[in-house]
C-alpha cells in the first residue's frame, strides 16, 4: 500500500531532488507507479499527459529517475534556505 502524501511531509534532509524534463517525458506513468511517497501526479501540460512532482512530499529517493525508461528525470541539488 502506498503512503498518503499528506502523512509524509519532507523534512530538511533531502540533498537531491528529481526534476522532470517535460520535453522527454512521454507520460508513461512508470515514475507515478514506483514513487513510494505518491508525490508524482499526472497532469495535462500543453495538451499532453506529463508527470509532475509535489516537492512538499518528495523524499529525494530518486527511484523515479532510476526507473524512467526515457531518461526524462534528472537529479538536481536541493537549495537550502
PDB file of N, CA and C in Angstrom:
ATOM      1  N   UNK A   1       0.843  -1.178   0.000  1.00  0.00           N
ATOM      2  CA  UNK A   1       0.000   0.000   0.000  1.00  0.00           C
ATOM      3  C   UNK A   1       0.888   1.242   0.000  1.00  0.00           C
ATOM      4  N   UNK A   2       0.601   2.157  -0.877  1.00  0.00           N
ATOM      5  CA  UNK A   2       1.370   3.396  -0.962  1.00  0.00           C
ATOM      6  C   UNK A   2       1.011   4.329   0.193  1.00  0.00           C
ATOM      7  N   UNK A   3       1.977   5.129   0.578  1.00  0.00           N
ATOM      8  CA  UNK A   3       1.748   6.115   1.625  1.00  0.00           C
ATOM      9  C   UNK A   3       0.854   7.237   1.106  1.00  0.00           C
ATOM     10  N   UNK A   4       0.116   7.824   2.007  1.00  0.00           N
ATOM     11  CA  UNK A   4      -0.665   9.009   1.647  1.00  0.00           C
ATOM     12  C   UNK A   4       0.264  10.207   1.781  1.00  0.00           C
ATOM     13  N   UNK A   5       0.388  11.024   0.741  1.00  0.00           N
ATOM     14  CA  UNK A   5       1.354  12.115   0.790  1.00  0.00           C
ATOM     15  C   UNK A   5       1.111  13.107   1.914  1.00  0.00           C
ATOM     16  N   UNK A   6      -0.124  13.258   2.361  1.00  0.00           N
ATOM     17  CA  UNK A   6      -0.395  14.217   3.428  1.00  0.00           C
ATOM     18  C   UNK A   6       0.184  13.759   4.759  1.00  0.00           C
ATOM     19  N   UNK A   7       0.615  12.504   4.848  1.00  0.00           N
ATOM     20  CA  UNK A   7       1.174  11.976   6.084  1.00  0.00           C
ATOM     21  C   UNK A   7       2.694  12.020   6.101  1.00  0.00           C
ATOM     22  N   UNK A   8       3.320  12.344   5.017  1.00  0.00           N
ATOM     23  CA  UNK A   8       4.766  12.195   4.910  1.00  0.00           C
ATOM     24  C   UNK A   8       5.455  13.426   4.348  1.00  0.00           C
ATOM     25  N   UNK A   9       5.320  14.550   5.014  1.00  0.00           N
ATOM     26  CA  UNK A   9       5.982  15.754   4.523  1.00  0.00           C
ATOM     27  C   UNK A   9       7.491  15.600   4.627  1.00  0.00           C
ATOM     28  N   UNK A  10       8.185  16.181   3.657  1.00  0.00           N
ATOM     29  CA  UNK A  10       9.635  16.127   3.622  1.00  0.00           C
ATOM     30  C   UNK A  10      10.210  17.044   4.684  1.00  0.00           C
ATOM     31  N   UNK A  11      11.251  16.554   5.328  1.00  0.00           N
ATOM     32  CA  UNK A  11      11.980  17.395   6.276  1.00  0.00           C
ATOM     33  C   UNK A  11      13.012  18.216   5.527  1.00  0.00           C
ATOM     34  N   UNK A  12      14.045  18.611   6.219  1.00  0.00           N
ATOM     35  CA  UNK A  12      15.082  19.437   5.601  1.00  0.00           C
ATOM     36  C   UNK A  12      16.305  18.623   5.217  1.00  0.00           C
ATOM     37  N   UNK A  13      16.205  17.327   5.216  1.00  0.00           N
ATOM     38  CA  UNK A  13      17.362  16.464   4.983  1.00  0.00           C
ATOM     39  C   UNK A  13      17.598  16.108   3.528  1.00  0.00           C
ATOM     40  N   UNK A  14      16.663  16.382   2.629  1.00  0.00           N
ATOM     41  CA  UNK A  14      16.810  15.975   1.227  1.00  0.00           C
ATOM     42  C   UNK A  14      17.999  16.709   0.601  1.00  0.00           C
ATOM     43  N   UNK A  15      18.914  15.959  -0.032  1.00  0.00           N
ATOM     44  CA  UNK A  15      20.099  16.533  -0.663  1.00  0.00           C
ATOM     45  C   UNK A  15      19.869  16.790  -2.144  1.00  0.00           C
ATOM     46  N   UNK A  16      19.224  15.833  -2.816  1.00  0.00           N
ATOM     47  CA  UNK A  16      18.912  15.961  -4.237  1.00  0.00           C
ATOM     48  C   UNK A  16      17.420  15.765  -4.433  1.00  0.00           C
ATOM     49  N   UNK A  17      16.916  16.352  -5.502  1.00  0.00           N
ATOM     50  CA  UNK A  17      15.509  16.154  -5.835  1.00  0.00           C
ATOM     51  C   UNK A  17      15.401  15.866  -7.324  1.00  0.00           C
ATOM     52  N   UNK A  18      14.367  15.142  -7.722  1.00  0.00           N
ATOM     53  CA  UNK A  18      14.178  14.861  -9.146  1.00  0.00           C
ATOM     54  C   UNK A  18      13.619  16.076  -9.870  1.00  0.00           C
ATOM     55  N   UNK A  19      13.991  16.209 -11.116  1.00  0.00           N
ATOM     56  CA  UNK A  19      13.450  17.279 -11.968  1.00  0.00           C
ATOM     57  C   UNK A  19      13.066  16.643 -13.293  1.00  0.00           C
ATOM     58  N   UNK A  20      11.810  16.800 -13.681  1.00  0.00           N
ATOM     59  CA  UNK A  20      11.302  16.181 -14.904  1.00  0.00           C
ATOM     60  C   UNK A  20      11.570  17.078 -16.104  1.00  0.00           C
ATOM     61  N   UNK A  21      12.156  16.497 -17.132  1.00  0.00           N
ATOM     62  CA  UNK A  21      12.352  17.184 -18.406  1.00  0.00           C
ATOM     63  C   UNK A  21      11.083  16.924 -19.222  1.00  0.00           C
ATOM     64  N   UNK A  22      10.215  17.912 -19.305  1.00  0.00           N
ATOM     65  CA  UNK A  22       8.921  17.724 -19.961  1.00  0.00           C
ATOM     66  C   UNK A  22       9.043  17.438 -21.452  1.00  0.00           C
ATOM     67  N   UNK A  23      10.153  17.823 -22.066  1.00  0.00           N
ATOM     68  CA  UNK A  23      10.357  17.505 -23.483  1.00  0.00           C
ATOM     69  C   UNK A  23      10.600  16.010 -23.691  1.00  0.00           C
ATOM     70  N   UNK A  24      11.194  15.349 -22.703  1.00  0.00           N
ATOM     71  CA  UNK A  24      11.471  13.912 -22.805  1.00  0.00           C
ATOM     72  C   UNK A  24      10.360  13.048 -22.213  1.00  0.00           C
ATOM     73  N   UNK A  25       9.577  13.603 -21.298  1.00  0.00           N
ATOM     74  CA  UNK A  25       8.528  12.835 -20.622  1.00  0.00           C
ATOM     75  C   UNK A  25       7.447  12.431 -21.622  1.00  0.00           C
ATOM     76  N   UNK A  26       7.131  11.136 -21.644  1.00  0.00           N
ATOM     77  CA  UNK A  26       6.096  10.623 -22.549  1.00  0.00           C
ATOM     78  C   UNK A  26       4.768  10.372 -21.834  1.00  0.00           C
ATOM     79  N   UNK A  27       4.748  10.576 -20.511  1.00  0.00           N
ATOM     80  CA  UNK A  27       3.530  10.312 -19.754  1.00  0.00           C
ATOM     81  C   UNK A  27       3.271   8.832 -19.555  1.00  0.00           C
ATOM     82  N   UNK A  28       4.318   8.026 -19.542  1.00  0.00           N
ATOM     83  CA  UNK A  28       4.167   6.562 -19.449  1.00  0.00           C
ATOM     84  C   UNK A  28       3.699   6.084 -18.074  1.00  0.00           C
ATOM     85  N   UNK A  29       3.791   6.911 -17.052  1.00  0.00           N
ATOM     86  CA  UNK A  29       3.318   6.633 -15.695  1.00  0.00           C
ATOM     87  C   UNK A  29       4.225   5.718 -14.882  1.00  0.00           C
ATOM     88  N   UNK A  30       5.362   5.340 -15.379  1.00  0.00           N
ATOM     89  CA  UNK A  30       6.234   4.457 -14.597  1.00  0.00           C
ATOM     90  C   UNK A  30       6.686   5.156 -13.318  1.00  0.00           C
ATOM     91  N   UNK A  31       7.092   6.408 -13.415  1.00  0.00           N
ATOM     92  CA  UNK A  31       7.521   7.144 -12.219  1.00  0.00           C
ATOM     93  C   UNK A  31       6.374   7.256 -11.213  1.00  0.00           C
ATOM     94  N   UNK A  32       5.179   7.480 -11.708  1.00  0.00           N
ATOM     95  CA  UNK A  32       3.978   7.564 -10.875  1.00  0.00           C
ATOM     96  C   UNK A  32       3.775   6.257 -10.110  1.00  0.00           C
ATOM     97  N   UNK A  33       3.968   5.145 -10.792  1.00  0.00           N
ATOM     98  CA  UNK A  33       3.755   3.830 -10.183  1.00  0.00           C
ATOM     99  C   UNK A  33       4.822   3.471  -9.151  1.00  0.00           C
ATOM    100  N   UNK A  34       6.081   3.864  -9.381  1.00  0.00           N
ATOM    101  CA  UNK A  34       7.163   3.435  -8.484  1.00  0.00           C
ATOM    102  C   UNK A  34       7.406   4.380  -7.310  1.00  0.00           C
ATOM    103  N   UNK A  35       6.849   5.568  -7.327  1.00  0.00           N
ATOM    104  CA  UNK A  35       7.102   6.531  -6.248  1.00  0.00           C
ATOM    105  C   UNK A  35       6.530   6.013  -4.923  1.00  0.00           C
ATOM    106  N   UNK A  36       7.392   5.767  -3.933  1.00  0.00           N
ATOM    107  CA  UNK A  36       6.907   5.217  -2.666  1.00  0.00           C
ATOM    108  C   UNK A  36       6.123   6.217  -1.823  1.00  0.00           C
ATOM    109  N   UNK A  37       6.210   7.498  -2.150  1.00  0.00           N
ATOM    110  CA  UNK A  37       5.528   8.520  -1.361  1.00  0.00           C
ATOM    111  C   UNK A  37       4.354   9.168  -2.080  1.00  0.00           C
ATOM    112  N   UNK A  38       3.996   8.639  -3.234  1.00  0.00           N
ATOM    113  CA  UNK A  38       2.837   9.132  -4.001  1.00  0.00           C
ATOM    114  C   UNK A  38       2.895  10.631  -4.265  1.00  0.00           C
ATOM    115  N   UNK A  39       4.091  11.142  -4.528  1.00  0.00           N
ATOM    116  CA  UNK A  39       4.206  12.589  -4.771  1.00  0.00           C
ATOM    117  C   UNK A  39       4.250  12.924  -6.256  1.00  0.00           C
ATOM    118  N   UNK A  40       4.225  11.920  -7.122  1.00  0.00           N
ATOM    119  CA  UNK A  40       4.180  12.169  -8.565  1.00  0.00           C
ATOM    120  C   UNK A  40       2.739  12.023  -9.040  1.00  0.00           C
ATOM    121  N   UNK A  41       2.291  13.023  -9.748  1.00  0.00           N
ATOM    122  CA  UNK A  41       0.940  13.030 -10.306  1.00  0.00           C
ATOM    123  C   UNK A  41       1.033  13.241 -11.804  1.00  0.00           C
ATOM    124  N   UNK A  42      -0.002  12.856 -12.503  1.00  0.00           N
ATOM    125  CA  UNK A  42      -0.078  13.057 -13.944  1.00  0.00           C
ATOM    126  C   UNK A  42      -0.960  14.275 -14.199  1.00  0.00           C
ATOM    127  N   UNK A  43      -0.529  15.120 -15.133  1.00  0.00           N
ATOM    128  CA  UNK A  43      -1.275  16.345 -15.431  1.00  0.00           C
ATOM    129  C   UNK A  43      -1.222  16.632 -16.925  1.00  0.00           C
ATOM    130  N   UNK A  44      -2.235  17.329 -17.405  1.00  0.00           N
ATOM    131  CA  UNK A  44      -2.241  17.783 -18.795  1.00  0.00           C
ATOM    132  C   UNK A  44      -1.399  19.047 -18.893  1.00  0.00           C
ATOM    133  N   UNK A  45      -0.351  18.991 -19.697  1.00  0.00           N
ATOM    134  CA  UNK A  45       0.516  20.143 -19.923  1.00  0.00           C
ATOM    135  C   UNK A  45       0.644  20.320 -21.425  1.00  0.00           C
ATOM    136  N   UNK A  46       0.195  21.457 -21.922  1.00  0.00           N
ATOM    137  CA  UNK A  46       0.202  21.736 -23.365  1.00  0.00           C
ATOM    138  C   UNK A  46      -0.481  20.627 -24.167  1.00  0.00           C
ATOM    139  N   UNK A  47      -1.587  20.124 -23.629  1.00  0.00           N
ATOM    140  CA  UNK A  47      -2.382  19.126 -24.328  1.00  0.00           C
ATOM    141  C   UNK A  47      -1.859  17.703 -24.263  1.00  0.00           C
ATOM    142  N   UNK A  48      -0.807  17.462 -23.467  1.00  0.00           N
ATOM    143  CA  UNK A  48      -0.246  16.110 -23.333  1.00  0.00           C
ATOM    144  C   UNK A  48      -0.150  15.741 -21.860  1.00  0.00           C
ATOM    145  N   UNK A  49      -0.318  14.451 -21.569  1.00  0.00           N
ATOM    146  CA  UNK A  49      -0.188  13.973 -20.198  1.00  0.00           C
ATOM    147  C   UNK A  49       1.294  13.904 -19.844  1.00  0.00           C
ATOM    148  N   UNK A  50       1.655  14.543 -18.731  1.00  0.00           N
ATOM    149  CA  UNK A  50       3.043  14.579 -18.265  1.00  0.00           C
ATOM    150  C   UNK A  50       3.068  14.340 -16.761  1.00  0.00           C
ATOM    151  N   UNK A  51       4.224  13.949 -16.261  1.00  0.00           N
ATOM    152  CA  UNK A  51       4.411  13.761 -14.825  1.00  0.00           C
ATOM    153  C   UNK A  51       4.742  15.086 -14.161  1.00  0.00           C
ATOM    154  N   UNK A  52       4.237  15.262 -12.944  1.00  0.00           N
ATOM    155  CA  UNK A  52       4.575  16.422 -12.128  1.00  0.00           C
ATOM    156  C   UNK A  52       4.933  15.927 -10.729  1.00  0.00           C
ATOM    157  N   UNK A  53       5.720  16.698 -10.006  1.00  0.00           N
ATOM    158  CA  UNK A  53       6.186  16.284  -8.682  1.00  0.00           C
ATOM    159  C   UNK A  53       5.736  17.294  -7.639  1.00  0.00           C
ATOM    160  N   UNK A  54       5.169  16.792  -6.545  1.00  0.00           N
ATOM    161  CA  UNK A  54       4.841  17.626  -5.397  1.00  0.00           C
ATOM    162  C   UNK A  54       6.040  17.551  -4.448  1.00  0.00           C
ATOM    163  N   UNK A  55       6.877  18.576  -4.465  1.00  0.00           N
ATOM    164  CA  UNK A  55       8.118  18.560  -3.689  1.00  0.00           C
ATOM    165  C   UNK A  55       7.898  18.635  -2.182  1.00  0.00           C
ATOM    166  N   UNK A  56       6.709  18.998  -1.753  1.00  0.00           N
ATOM    167  CA  UNK A  56       6.421  19.021  -0.320  1.00  0.00           C
ATOM    168  C   UNK A  56       6.553  17.627   0.278  1.00  0.00           C
ATOM    169  N   UNK A  57       6.270  16.612  -0.524  1.00  0.00           N
ATOM    170  CA  UNK A  57       6.277  15.241  -0.027  1.00  0.00           C
ATOM    171  C   UNK A  57       7.386  14.374  -0.610  1.00  0.00           C
ATOM    172  N   UNK A  58       8.123  14.875  -1.564  1.00  0.00           N
ATOM    173  CA  UNK A  58       9.199  14.107  -2.200  1.00  0.00           C
ATOM    174  C   UNK A  58      10.376  13.977  -1.240  1.00  0.00           C
ATOM    175  N   UNK A  59      10.827  12.749  -1.018  1.00  0.00           N
ATOM    176  CA  UNK A  59      11.949  12.492  -0.110  1.00  0.00           C
ATOM    177  C   UNK A  59      13.292  12.522  -0.820  1.00  0.00           C
ATOM    178  N   UNK A  60      13.280  12.569  -2.149  1.00  0.00           N
ATOM    179  CA  UNK A  60      14.539  12.601  -2.890  1.00  0.00           C
ATOM    180  C   UNK A  60      15.192  11.243  -3.038  1.00  0.00           C
ATOM    181  N   UNK A  61      14.407  10.176  -3.020  1.00  0.00           N
ATOM    182  CA  UNK A  61      14.980   8.827  -3.164  1.00  0.00           C
ATOM    183  C   UNK A  61      15.465   8.574  -4.589  1.00  0.00           C
ATOM    184  N   UNK A  62      14.932   9.315  -5.546  1.00  0.00           N
ATOM    185  CA  UNK A  62      15.296   9.245  -6.965  1.00  0.00           C
ATOM    186  C   UNK A  62      14.981   7.901  -7.620  1.00  0.00           C
ATOM    187  N   UNK A  63      14.078   7.140  -7.022  1.00  0.00           N
ATOM    188  CA  UNK A  63      13.632   5.900  -7.648  1.00  0.00           C
ATOM    189  C   UNK A  63      12.968   6.196  -8.988  1.00  0.00           C
ATOM    190  N   UNK A  64      12.269   7.306  -9.073  1.00  0.00           N
ATOM    191  CA  UNK A  64      11.630   7.707 -10.333  1.00  0.00           C
ATOM    192  C   UNK A  64      12.681   7.890 -11.430  1.00  0.00           C
ATOM    193  N   UNK A  65      13.785   8.519 -11.088  1.00  0.00           N
ATOM    194  CA  UNK A  65      14.871   8.730 -12.059  1.00  0.00           C
ATOM    195  C   UNK A  65      15.453   7.395 -12.516  1.00  0.00           C
ATOM    196  N   UNK A  66      15.676   6.516 -11.573  1.00  0.00           N
ATOM    197  CA  UNK A  66      16.265   5.212 -11.886  1.00  0.00           C
ATOM    198  C   UNK A  66      15.370   4.399 -12.820  1.00  0.00           C
ATOM    199  N   UNK A  67      14.075   4.474 -12.621  1.00  0.00           N
ATOM    200  CA  UNK A  67      13.143   3.630 -13.367  1.00  0.00           C
ATOM    201  C   UNK A  67      12.634   4.236 -14.672  1.00  0.00           C
ATOM    202  N   UNK A  68      12.871   5.516 -14.904  1.00  0.00           N
ATOM    203  CA  UNK A  68      12.361   6.163 -16.122  1.00  0.00           C
ATOM    204  C   UNK A  68      13.073   5.614 -17.361  1.00  0.00           C
ATOM    205  N   UNK A  69      12.343   4.939 -18.258  1.00  0.00           N
ATOM    206  CA  UNK A  69      12.978   4.355 -19.444  1.00  0.00           C
ATOM    207  C   UNK A  69      13.367   5.395 -20.498  1.00  0.00           C
ATOM    208  N   UNK A  70      12.882   6.619 -20.337  1.00  0.00           N
ATOM    209  CA  UNK A  70      13.150   7.669 -21.326  1.00  0.00           C
ATOM    210  C   UNK A  70      14.189   8.679 -20.842  1.00  0.00           C
ATOM    211  N   UNK A  71      14.752   8.426 -19.655  1.00  0.00           N
ATOM    212  CA  UNK A  71      15.765   9.326 -19.065  1.00  0.00           C
ATOM    213  C   UNK A  71      15.240  10.762 -18.996  1.00  0.00           C
ATOM    214  N   UNK A  72      13.969  10.884 -18.631  1.00  0.00           N
ATOM    215  CA  UNK A  72      13.321  12.194 -18.579  1.00  0.00           C
ATOM    216  C   UNK A  72      13.428  12.848 -17.206  1.00  0.00           C
ATOM    217  N   UNK A  73      14.077  12.172 -16.261  1.00  0.00           N
ATOM    218  CA  UNK A  73      14.192  12.715 -14.910  1.00  0.00           C
ATOM    219  C   UNK A  73      15.662  12.843 -14.541  1.00  0.00           C
ATOM    220  N   UNK A  74      16.033  14.046 -14.155  1.00  0.00           N
ATOM    221  CA  UNK A  74      17.395  14.328 -13.704  1.00  0.00           C
ATOM    222  C   UNK A  74      17.363  14.551 -12.197  1.00  0.00           C
ATOM    223  N   UNK A  75      18.528  14.543 -11.574  1.00  0.00           N
ATOM    224  CA  UNK A  75      18.607  14.916 -10.168  1.00  0.00           C
ATOM    225  C   UNK A  75      19.319  16.257 -10.076  1.00  0.00           C
ATOM    226  N   UNK A  76      18.778  17.126  -9.245  1.00  0.00           N
ATOM    227  CA  UNK A  76      19.374  18.443  -9.041  1.00  0.00           C
ATOM    228  C   UNK A  76      19.601  18.646  -7.549  1.00  0.00           C
ATOM    229  N   UNK A  77      20.631  19.381  -7.215  1.00  0.00           N
ATOM    230  CA  UNK A  77      20.949  19.641  -5.818  1.00  0.00           C
ATOM    231  C   UNK A  77      19.843  20.482  -5.194  1.00  0.00           C
ATOM    232  N   UNK A  78      19.450  20.080  -4.010  1.00  0.00           N
ATOM    233  CA  UNK A  78      18.412  20.798  -3.273  1.00  0.00           C
ATOM    234  C   UNK A  78      18.981  22.121  -2.773  1.00  0.00           C
ATOM    235  N   UNK A  79      18.264  23.207  -3.004  1.00  0.00           N
ATOM    236  CA  UNK A  79      18.667  24.513  -2.479  1.00  0.00           C
ATOM    237  C   UNK A  79      18.132  24.651  -1.065  1.00  0.00           C
ATOM    238  N   UNK A  80      18.985  24.984  -0.142  1.00  0.00           N
ATOM    239  CA  UNK A  80      18.566  25.188   1.248  1.00  0.00           C
ATOM    240  C   UNK A  80      18.373  26.673   1.501  1.00  0.00           C
ATOM    241  N   UNK A  81      17.371  26.985   2.281  1.00  0.00           N
ATOM    242  CA  UNK A  81      17.089  28.392   2.600  1.00  0.00           C
ATOM    243  C   UNK A  81      17.819  28.762   3.877  1.00  0.00           C
TER     244      UNK A  81
END
